[in-house]
Short mmCIF file of C-alpha atoms in Angstrom, two decimals:
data_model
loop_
_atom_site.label_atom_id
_atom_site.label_comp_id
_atom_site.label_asym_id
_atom_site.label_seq_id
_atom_site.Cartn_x
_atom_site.Cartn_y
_atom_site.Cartn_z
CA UNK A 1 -22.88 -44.94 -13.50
CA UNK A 2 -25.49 -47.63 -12.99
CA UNK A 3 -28.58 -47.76 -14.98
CA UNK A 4 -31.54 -50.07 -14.45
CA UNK A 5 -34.21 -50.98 -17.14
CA UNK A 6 -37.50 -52.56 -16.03
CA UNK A 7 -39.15 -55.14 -18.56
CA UNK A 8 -42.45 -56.91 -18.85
CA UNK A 9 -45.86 -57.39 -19.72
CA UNK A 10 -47.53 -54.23 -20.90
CA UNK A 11 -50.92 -55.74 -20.39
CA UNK A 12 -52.15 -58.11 -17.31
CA UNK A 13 -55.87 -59.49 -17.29
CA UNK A 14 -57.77 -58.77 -13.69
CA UNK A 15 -56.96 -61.31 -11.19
CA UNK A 16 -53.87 -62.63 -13.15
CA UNK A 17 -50.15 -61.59 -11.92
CA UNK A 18 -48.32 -58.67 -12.87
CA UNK A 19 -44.53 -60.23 -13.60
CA UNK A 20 -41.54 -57.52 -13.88
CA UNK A 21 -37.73 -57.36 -14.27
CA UNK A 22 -35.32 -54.99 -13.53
CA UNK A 23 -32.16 -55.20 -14.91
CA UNK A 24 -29.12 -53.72 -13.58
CA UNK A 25 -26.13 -52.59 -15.51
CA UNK A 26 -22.70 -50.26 -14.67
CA UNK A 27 -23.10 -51.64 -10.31
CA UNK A 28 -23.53 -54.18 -9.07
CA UNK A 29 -26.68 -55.74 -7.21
CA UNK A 30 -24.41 -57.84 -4.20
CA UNK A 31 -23.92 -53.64 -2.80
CA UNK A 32 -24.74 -52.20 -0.19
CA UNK A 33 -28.19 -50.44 -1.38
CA UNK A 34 -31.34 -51.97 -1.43
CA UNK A 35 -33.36 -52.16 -4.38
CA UNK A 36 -37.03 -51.04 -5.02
CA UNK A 37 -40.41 -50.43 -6.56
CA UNK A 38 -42.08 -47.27 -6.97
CA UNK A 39 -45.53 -46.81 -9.07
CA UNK A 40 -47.22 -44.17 -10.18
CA UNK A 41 -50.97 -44.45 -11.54
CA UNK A 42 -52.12 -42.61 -14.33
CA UNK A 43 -51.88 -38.79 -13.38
CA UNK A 44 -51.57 -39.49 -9.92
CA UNK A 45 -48.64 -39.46 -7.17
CA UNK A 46 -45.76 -42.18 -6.39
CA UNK A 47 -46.40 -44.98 -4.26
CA UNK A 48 -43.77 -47.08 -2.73
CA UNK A 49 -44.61 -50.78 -2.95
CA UNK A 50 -41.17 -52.47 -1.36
CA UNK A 51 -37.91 -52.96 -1.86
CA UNK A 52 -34.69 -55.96 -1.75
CA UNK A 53 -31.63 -56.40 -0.25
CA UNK A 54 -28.94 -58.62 -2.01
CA UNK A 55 -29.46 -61.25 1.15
CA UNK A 56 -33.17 -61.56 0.77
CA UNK A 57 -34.46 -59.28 3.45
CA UNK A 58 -37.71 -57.18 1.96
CA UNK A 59 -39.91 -54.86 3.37
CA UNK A 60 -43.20 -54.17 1.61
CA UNK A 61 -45.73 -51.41 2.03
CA UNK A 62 -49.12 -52.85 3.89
CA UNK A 63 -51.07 -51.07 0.83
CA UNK A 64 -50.60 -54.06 -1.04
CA UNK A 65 -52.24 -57.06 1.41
CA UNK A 66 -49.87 -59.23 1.17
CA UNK A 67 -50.22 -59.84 -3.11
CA UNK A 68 -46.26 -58.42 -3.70
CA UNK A 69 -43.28 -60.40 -3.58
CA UNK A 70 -39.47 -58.61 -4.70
CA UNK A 71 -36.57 -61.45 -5.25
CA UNK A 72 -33.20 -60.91 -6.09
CA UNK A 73 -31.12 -62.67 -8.99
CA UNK A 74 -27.88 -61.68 -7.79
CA UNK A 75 -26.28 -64.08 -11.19
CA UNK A 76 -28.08 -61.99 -13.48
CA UNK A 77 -27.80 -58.54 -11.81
CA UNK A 78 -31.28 -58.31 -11.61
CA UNK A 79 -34.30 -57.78 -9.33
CA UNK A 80 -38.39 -58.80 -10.35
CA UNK A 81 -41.72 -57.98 -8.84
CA UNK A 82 -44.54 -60.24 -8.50
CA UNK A 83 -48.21 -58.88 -7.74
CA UNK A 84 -50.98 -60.75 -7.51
CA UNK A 85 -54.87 -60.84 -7.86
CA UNK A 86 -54.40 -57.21 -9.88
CA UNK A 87 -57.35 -54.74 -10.60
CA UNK A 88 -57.93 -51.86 -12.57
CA UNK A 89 -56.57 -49.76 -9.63
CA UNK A 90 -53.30 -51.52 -9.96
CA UNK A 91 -52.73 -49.75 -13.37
CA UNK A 92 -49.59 -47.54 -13.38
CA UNK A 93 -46.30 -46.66 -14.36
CA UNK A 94 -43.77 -49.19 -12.42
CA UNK A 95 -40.38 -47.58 -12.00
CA UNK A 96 -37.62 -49.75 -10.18
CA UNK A 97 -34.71 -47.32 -8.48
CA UNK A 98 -31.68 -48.38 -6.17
CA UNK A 99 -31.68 -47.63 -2.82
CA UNK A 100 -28.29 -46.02 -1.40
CA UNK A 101 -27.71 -48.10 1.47
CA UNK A 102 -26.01 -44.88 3.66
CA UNK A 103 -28.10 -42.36 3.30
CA UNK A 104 -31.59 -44.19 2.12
CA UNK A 105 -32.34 -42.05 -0.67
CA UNK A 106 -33.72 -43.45 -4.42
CA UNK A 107 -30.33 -42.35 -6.03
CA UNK A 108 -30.92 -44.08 -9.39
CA UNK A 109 -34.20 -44.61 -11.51
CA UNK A 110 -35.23 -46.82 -14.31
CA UNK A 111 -36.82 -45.04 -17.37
CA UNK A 112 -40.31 -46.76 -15.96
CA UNK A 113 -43.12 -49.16 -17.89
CA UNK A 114 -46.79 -48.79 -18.31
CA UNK A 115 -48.56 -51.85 -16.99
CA UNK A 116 -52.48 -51.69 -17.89
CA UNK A 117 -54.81 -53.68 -16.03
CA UNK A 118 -57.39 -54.77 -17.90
CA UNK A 119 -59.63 -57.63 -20.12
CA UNK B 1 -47.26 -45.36 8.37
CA UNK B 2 -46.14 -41.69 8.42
CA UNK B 3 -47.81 -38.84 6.27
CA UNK B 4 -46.18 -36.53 4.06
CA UNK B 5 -47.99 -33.51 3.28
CA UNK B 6 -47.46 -30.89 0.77
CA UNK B 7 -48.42 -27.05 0.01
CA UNK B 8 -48.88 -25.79 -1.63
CA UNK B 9 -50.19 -28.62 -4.25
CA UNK B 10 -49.53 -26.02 -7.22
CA UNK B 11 -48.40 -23.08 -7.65
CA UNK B 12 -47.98 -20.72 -10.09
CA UNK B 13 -44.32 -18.33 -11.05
CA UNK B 14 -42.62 -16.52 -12.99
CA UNK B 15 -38.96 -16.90 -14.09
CA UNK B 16 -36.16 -15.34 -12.01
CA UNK B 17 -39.44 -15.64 -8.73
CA UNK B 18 -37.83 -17.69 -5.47
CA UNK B 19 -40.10 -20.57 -4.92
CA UNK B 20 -41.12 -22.21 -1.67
CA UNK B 21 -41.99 -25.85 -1.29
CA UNK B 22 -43.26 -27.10 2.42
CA UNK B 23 -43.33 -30.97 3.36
CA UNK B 24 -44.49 -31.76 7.22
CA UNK B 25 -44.37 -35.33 8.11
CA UNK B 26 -47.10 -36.95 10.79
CA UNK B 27 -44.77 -38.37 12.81
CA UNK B 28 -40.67 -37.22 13.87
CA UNK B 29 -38.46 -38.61 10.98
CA UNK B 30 -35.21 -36.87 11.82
CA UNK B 31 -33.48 -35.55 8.33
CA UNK B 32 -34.21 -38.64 6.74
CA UNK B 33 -36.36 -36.29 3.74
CA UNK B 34 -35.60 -36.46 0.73
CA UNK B 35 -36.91 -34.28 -2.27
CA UNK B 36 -37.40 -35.45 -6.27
CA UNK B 37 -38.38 -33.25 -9.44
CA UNK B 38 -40.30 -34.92 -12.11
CA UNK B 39 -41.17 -33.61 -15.70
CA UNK B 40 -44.21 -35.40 -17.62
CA UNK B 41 -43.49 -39.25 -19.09
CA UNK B 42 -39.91 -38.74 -17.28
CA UNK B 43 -38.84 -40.61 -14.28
CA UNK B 44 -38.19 -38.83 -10.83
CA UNK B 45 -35.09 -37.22 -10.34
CA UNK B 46 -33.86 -36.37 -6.93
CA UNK B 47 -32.47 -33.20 -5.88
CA UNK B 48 -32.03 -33.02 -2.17
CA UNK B 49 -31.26 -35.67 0.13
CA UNK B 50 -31.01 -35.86 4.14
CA UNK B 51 -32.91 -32.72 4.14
CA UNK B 52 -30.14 -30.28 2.76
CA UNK B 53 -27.42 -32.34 1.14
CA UNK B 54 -27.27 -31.15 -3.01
CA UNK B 55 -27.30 -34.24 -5.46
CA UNK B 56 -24.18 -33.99 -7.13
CA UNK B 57 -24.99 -31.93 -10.70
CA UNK B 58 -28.34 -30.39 -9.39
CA UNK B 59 -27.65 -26.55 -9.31
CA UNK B 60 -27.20 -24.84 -6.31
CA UNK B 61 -30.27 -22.55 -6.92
CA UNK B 62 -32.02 -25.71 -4.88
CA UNK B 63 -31.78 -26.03 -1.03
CA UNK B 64 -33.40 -28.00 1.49
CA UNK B 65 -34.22 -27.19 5.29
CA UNK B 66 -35.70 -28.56 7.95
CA UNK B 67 -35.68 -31.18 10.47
CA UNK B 68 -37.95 -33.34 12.95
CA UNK B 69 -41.48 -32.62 10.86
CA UNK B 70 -40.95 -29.69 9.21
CA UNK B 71 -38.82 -29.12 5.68
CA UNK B 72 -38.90 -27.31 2.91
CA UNK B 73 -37.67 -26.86 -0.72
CA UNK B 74 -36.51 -23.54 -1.87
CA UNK B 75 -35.63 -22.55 -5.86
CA UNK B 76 -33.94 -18.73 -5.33
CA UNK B 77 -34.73 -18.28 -8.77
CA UNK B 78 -36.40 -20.07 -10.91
CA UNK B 79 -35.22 -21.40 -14.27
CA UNK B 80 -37.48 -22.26 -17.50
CA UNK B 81 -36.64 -25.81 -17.00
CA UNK B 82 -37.53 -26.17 -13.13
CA UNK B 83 -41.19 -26.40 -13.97
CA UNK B 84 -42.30 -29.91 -13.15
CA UNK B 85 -44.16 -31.37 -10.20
CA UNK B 86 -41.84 -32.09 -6.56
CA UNK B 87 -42.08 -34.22 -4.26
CA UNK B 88 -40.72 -34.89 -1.09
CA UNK B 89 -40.13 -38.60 0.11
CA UNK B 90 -39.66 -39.91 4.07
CA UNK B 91 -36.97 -42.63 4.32
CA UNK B 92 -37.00 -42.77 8.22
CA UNK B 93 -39.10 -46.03 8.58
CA UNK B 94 -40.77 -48.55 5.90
CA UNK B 95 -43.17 -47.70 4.09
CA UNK B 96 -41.31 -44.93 1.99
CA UNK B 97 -44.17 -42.70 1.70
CA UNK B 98 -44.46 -39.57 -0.56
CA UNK B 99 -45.77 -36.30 -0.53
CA UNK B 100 -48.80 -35.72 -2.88
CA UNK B 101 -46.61 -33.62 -5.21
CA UNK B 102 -46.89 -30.21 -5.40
CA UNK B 103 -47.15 -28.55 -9.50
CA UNK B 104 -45.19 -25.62 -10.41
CA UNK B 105 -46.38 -23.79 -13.56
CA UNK B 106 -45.60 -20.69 -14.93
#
């Protein structure tokens, strides 16, 4: 059964970059799913902010302007997010999940990691 | 992008009570709806995918319906440990956008 595990910075300063890493253990990224990133502020709903296929091709949500990026390390079964030029309102809980490539569904969820914006 | 809208956005039942759930997307999106429980500092879980299909191990008290715009989630009777917030989830076109979540308390 795969499990993924994000990791990272539990604190980014405004304007800096929000780094994190989700490993994957029990599959295997080089599948046929897609990988992603799903947030969730602080007693608010999920937002989707993009997701990764093993070959590079990533869609993002327009939400974000352009400040995301999602790469894939396919030698250490992993997948990271980048986000730039973060505010307050980028506070949240980041949760990566996989993607199954058939039916497009978020089959599998990491546990998910508090990121705090702030100075 | 296409909306997902929920209602009710809480609710409030008793054990053993058949519970209701409605999702309409903004724009046609097929089956391609997908429905998630999720309990406080827990990540989602999902339940229902392609509008009706069970996620192996969810209990069959869940079912999904729907098609083109309209869906909906239905609990025929409803267990201590279903109360938690649901959403449904559009995975038709990118973005992947959510419902607003809809709370069900006791």
């Amino acid at each position: 059964q795969v499990q993924l595990q994000e990791s990272g910075p539990g604190l980014v300063k405004p304007s800096g970059t929000l780094s994190l890493t989700c490993a994957v253990s029990g599959g295997f990224i080089r599948s046929s799913n897609w990988w992603s990133w799903v947030r969730q502020p602080p007693g608010k709903g999920l937002e989707w902010i993009g997701e990764t296929f093993h070959s590079g091709s990533t869609h993002y949500n327009p939400s974000l302007e352009s400040r995301g990026t999602i790469s894939v390390d396919s030698s250490k079964n992993q997948f990271s997010l980048k986000l730039t030029s973060v505010t307050a309102a980028d506070t949240a809980v980041y949760y990566c999940a996989r993607v199954d490539g058939d039916k497009l569904y978020f089959d599998s969820w990491g546990q998910g990691t508090l990121v705090t914006v702030s100075s | 992008d296409i909306q997902m809208t929920q209602s009710p956005s809480s609710l409030s039942a008793s054990v053993g009570d058949r519970v209701t759930i409605t999702c309409r997307a903004s724009h046609y999106i097929r089956s391609y709806l997908n429905w998630f429980q999720q309990k406080p500092g827990k990540a989602p879980k999902v339940l229902i995918y392609a509008a009706s299909s069970l996620q192996s191990g969810v209990p069959s008290r869940f079912s999904g319906g729907g098609s083109g715009t309209d869906f909906t989630l239905t609990i025929s009777s409803l267990q201590p440990e279903d109360f938690a917030t649901y959403y449904c989830q559009q995975s038709y076109s990118t973005p992947r956008t959510f419902g607003q979540g809809t709370k069900v308390e006791i």
